[in-house]
mmCIF file of C-alpha atoms in Angstrom:
data_model
loop_
_atom_site.group_PDB
_atom_site.id
_atom_site.type_symbol
_atom_site.label_atom_id
_atom_site.label_comp_id
_atom_site.label_asym_id
_atom_site.label_seq_id
_atom_site.Cartn_x
_atom_site.Cartn_y
_atom_site.Cartn_z
ATOM 1 C CA UNK A 1 16.336 -64.706 -116.245
ATOM 2 C CA UNK A 2 14.873 -68.060 -117.198
ATOM 3 C CA UNK A 3 14.764 -71.251 -115.179
ATOM 4 C CA UNK A 4 14.137 -74.802 -116.368
ATOM 5 C CA UNK A 5 13.329 -77.356 -113.677
ATOM 6 C CA UNK A 6 12.372 -80.992 -113.206
ATOM 7 C CA UNK A 7 9.249 -82.466 -111.641
ATOM 8 C CA UNK A 8 9.450 -84.040 -108.198
ATOM 9 C CA UNK A 9 9.186 -87.811 -108.457
ATOM 10 C CA UNK A 10 9.073 -90.454 -105.760
ATOM 11 C CA UNK A 11 11.912 -92.984 -105.857
ATOM 12 C CA UNK A 12 11.272 -96.662 -106.553
ATOM 13 C CA UNK A 13 11.078 -98.785 -103.396
ATOM 14 C CA UNK A 14 14.462 -100.377 -104.109
ATOM 15 C CA UNK A 15 16.188 -97.027 -103.476
ATOM 16 C CA UNK A 16 16.122 -96.702 -99.693
ATOM 17 C CA UNK A 17 18.325 -93.648 -99.121
ATOM 18 C CA UNK A 18 16.059 -90.970 -100.559
ATOM 19 C CA UNK A 19 12.292 -90.700 -100.866
ATOM 20 C CA UNK A 20 12.504 -88.013 -103.589
ATOM 21 C CA UNK A 21 14.419 -88.810 -106.773
ATOM 22 C CA UNK A 22 16.139 -86.104 -108.777
ATOM 23 C CA UNK A 23 17.145 -86.662 -112.379
ATOM 24 C CA UNK A 24 18.601 -84.676 -115.241
ATOM 25 C CA UNK A 25 16.371 -82.440 -117.363
ATOM 26 C CA UNK A 26 14.559 -84.036 -120.288
ATOM 27 C CA UNK A 27 11.328 -83.400 -122.171
ATOM 28 C CA UNK A 28 9.613 -86.174 -120.219
ATOM 29 C CA UNK A 29 10.370 -84.810 -116.736
ATOM 30 C CA UNK A 30 10.349 -81.044 -117.265
ATOM 31 C CA UNK A 31 8.110 -79.225 -114.764
ATOM 32 C CA UNK A 32 5.369 -77.259 -116.524
ATOM 33 C CA UNK A 33 2.954 -76.405 -113.723
ATOM 34 C CA UNK A 34 2.510 -72.933 -112.254
ATOM 35 C CA UNK A 35 3.069 -72.332 -108.549
ATOM 36 C CA UNK A 36 2.850 -69.720 -105.815
ATOM 37 C CA UNK A 37 6.113 -68.257 -104.479
ATOM 38 C CA UNK A 38 8.077 -70.903 -102.595
ATOM 39 C CA UNK A 39 6.962 -73.560 -105.129
ATOM 40 C CA UNK A 40 3.675 -74.143 -103.263
ATOM 41 C CA UNK A 41 0.658 -75.213 -105.277
ATOM 42 C CA UNK A 42 -1.717 -72.842 -103.488
ATOM 43 C CA UNK A 43 -1.275 -69.721 -101.413
ATOM 44 C CA UNK A 44 -3.583 -67.119 -99.936
ATOM 45 C CA UNK A 45 -0.727 -64.641 -99.465
ATOM 46 C CA UNK A 46 -0.243 -61.710 -101.832
ATOM 47 C CA UNK A 47 3.103 -61.062 -103.489
ATOM 48 C CA UNK A 48 4.438 -58.470 -105.886
ATOM 49 C CA UNK A 49 3.538 -59.093 -109.499
ATOM 50 C CA UNK A 50 7.113 -59.770 -110.661
ATOM 51 C CA UNK A 51 7.697 -62.306 -107.860
ATOM 52 C CA UNK A 52 4.389 -64.104 -108.465
ATOM 53 C CA UNK A 53 4.997 -64.186 -112.224
ATOM 54 C CA UNK A 54 8.430 -65.792 -111.785
ATOM 55 C CA UNK A 55 6.745 -68.929 -110.364
ATOM 56 C CA UNK A 56 4.322 -69.190 -113.316
ATOM 57 C CA UNK A 57 5.323 -71.522 -116.158
ATOM 58 C CA UNK A 58 5.514 -69.746 -119.523
ATOM 59 C CA UNK A 59 4.926 -72.243 -122.331
ATOM 60 C CA UNK A 60 6.104 -69.776 -124.992
ATOM 61 C CA UNK A 61 9.496 -69.459 -123.286
ATOM 62 C CA UNK A 62 9.514 -73.051 -121.943
ATOM 63 C CA UNK A 63 10.383 -72.100 -118.388
ATOM 64 C CA UNK A 64 9.937 -69.812 -115.414
ATOM 65 C CA UNK A 65 10.873 -66.190 -116.131
ATOM 66 C CA UNK A 66 11.970 -63.323 -113.901
ATOM 67 C CA UNK A 67 12.308 -60.031 -115.796
ATOM 68 C CA UNK A 68 14.863 -57.520 -114.550
ATOM 69 C CA UNK A 69 12.817 -54.297 -114.541
ATOM 70 C CA UNK A 70 12.706 -51.272 -112.284
ATOM 71 C CA UNK A 71 15.182 -49.396 -110.142
ATOM 72 C CA UNK A 72 18.330 -50.948 -108.710
ATOM 73 C CA UNK A 73 16.658 -50.910 -105.280
ATOM 74 C CA UNK A 74 13.627 -52.808 -106.629
ATOM 75 C CA UNK A 75 15.872 -55.349 -108.351
ATOM 76 C CA UNK A 76 17.831 -55.991 -105.154
ATOM 77 C CA UNK A 77 14.622 -56.444 -103.170
ATOM 78 C CA UNK A 78 13.143 -58.784 -105.781
ATOM 79 C CA UNK A 79 16.300 -60.896 -105.995
ATOM 80 C CA UNK A 80 16.306 -61.148 -102.189
ATOM 81 C CA UNK A 81 12.675 -62.283 -102.326
ATOM 82 C CA UNK A 82 13.466 -64.891 -104.992
ATOM 83 C CA UNK A 83 16.296 -66.157 -102.793
ATOM 84 C CA UNK A 84 14.015 -66.253 -99.743
ATOM 85 C CA UNK A 85 11.396 -68.242 -101.678
ATOM 86 C CA UNK A 86 14.100 -70.588 -103.051
ATOM 87 C CA UNK A 87 13.425 -69.811 -106.695
ATOM 88 C CA UNK A 88 16.618 -71.744 -107.416
ATOM 89 C CA UNK A 89 16.478 -75.085 -105.604
ATOM 90 C CA UNK A 90 17.283 -78.794 -106.011
ATOM 91 C CA UNK A 91 14.874 -79.133 -108.923
ATOM 92 C CA UNK A 92 16.528 -76.337 -110.915
ATOM 93 C CA UNK A 93 18.442 -77.717 -113.884
ATOM 94 C CA UNK A 94 19.204 -74.575 -115.877
ATOM 95 C CA UNK A 95 19.405 -70.826 -115.338
ATOM 96 C CA UNK A 96 19.785 -68.583 -118.372
ATOM 97 C CA UNK A 97 20.285 -64.820 -118.375
ATOM 98 C CA UNK A 98 19.935 -62.921 -121.650
ATOM 99 C CA UNK A 99 20.596 -59.241 -122.193
ATOM 100 C CA UNK A 100 21.246 -56.759 -124.957
ATOM 101 C CA UNK A 101 23.930 -54.119 -124.514
ATOM 102 C CA UNK A 102 24.628 -51.029 -126.598
ATOM 103 C CA UNK A 103 27.867 -49.055 -126.720
ATOM 104 C CA UNK A 104 27.033 -45.695 -128.363
ATOM 105 C CA UNK A 105 30.710 -44.685 -128.628
ATOM 106 C CA UNK A 106 31.359 -47.359 -131.232
ATOM 107 C CA UNK A 107 27.715 -47.953 -132.267
ATOM 108 C CA UNK A 108 27.868 -51.617 -131.284
ATOM 109 C CA UNK A 109 25.055 -53.832 -130.030
ATOM 110 C CA UNK A 110 25.979 -57.008 -128.170
ATOM 111 C CA UNK A 111 23.607 -59.828 -127.343
ATOM 112 C CA UNK A 112 24.793 -61.724 -124.241
ATOM 113 C CA UNK A 113 23.668 -65.150 -123.007
ATOM 114 C CA UNK A 114 24.905 -66.571 -119.698
ATOM 115 C CA UNK A 115 23.822 -70.132 -118.980
ATOM 116 C CA UNK A 116 24.388 -72.385 -115.967
ATOM 117 C CA UNK A 117 23.322 -76.029 -115.984
ATOM 118 C CA UNK A 118 23.026 -78.214 -112.887
ATOM 119 C CA UNK A 119 22.918 -81.995 -113.268
ATOM 120 C CA UNK A 120 21.483 -84.530 -110.843
ATOM 121 C CA UNK A 121 24.912 -85.397 -109.397
ATOM 122 C CA UNK A 122 25.716 -81.802 -108.449
ATOM 123 C CA UNK A 123 27.979 -80.899 -111.369
ATOM 124 C CA UNK A 124 27.701 -77.337 -112.655
ATOM 125 C CA UNK A 125 28.426 -76.306 -116.244
ATOM 126 C CA UNK A 126 28.693 -72.622 -117.173
ATOM 127 C CA UNK A 127 28.590 -71.256 -120.713
ATOM 128 C CA UNK A 128 28.654 -67.723 -122.027
ATOM 129 C CA UNK A 129 27.969 -66.386 -125.487
ATOM 130 C CA UNK A 130 28.591 -62.861 -126.775
ATOM 131 C CA UNK A 131 27.255 -61.870 -130.183
ATOM 132 C CA UNK A 132 28.338 -58.403 -131.344
ATOM 133 C CA UNK A 133 26.221 -56.768 -134.038
ATOM 134 C CA UNK A 134 27.641 -53.772 -135.876
ATOM 135 C CA UNK A 135 24.891 -51.981 -137.846
ATOM 136 C CA UNK A 136 27.016 -49.128 -139.203
#
């Protein structure tokens, strides 16, 4: 699961309602720093490796990555931790989930991409893409 997010920016003085401005995602305002869980810059607390890694920016993937690995119990616990640390928050602009599926009965691979985009006004756009690959 990949997240793209924007940097926090202070609003110009002429905007009196909010002190923090939120804009749409662009190359100029994409957040690229690494954080501790909870989006803090520094922490002395220890967290599981997969949780800590999900708050680290990955330049190769251009975002923050959480990898679904382990038992169903571990996944549930990790997703609860991500929720508790607000991995998805007001600065999140895109969540993308990619997976590969294989159906051995018909020897079919399917590559699935689920993408949700959040704009600065609160609109949500969902897209899905399914790419079947038949090797036989």
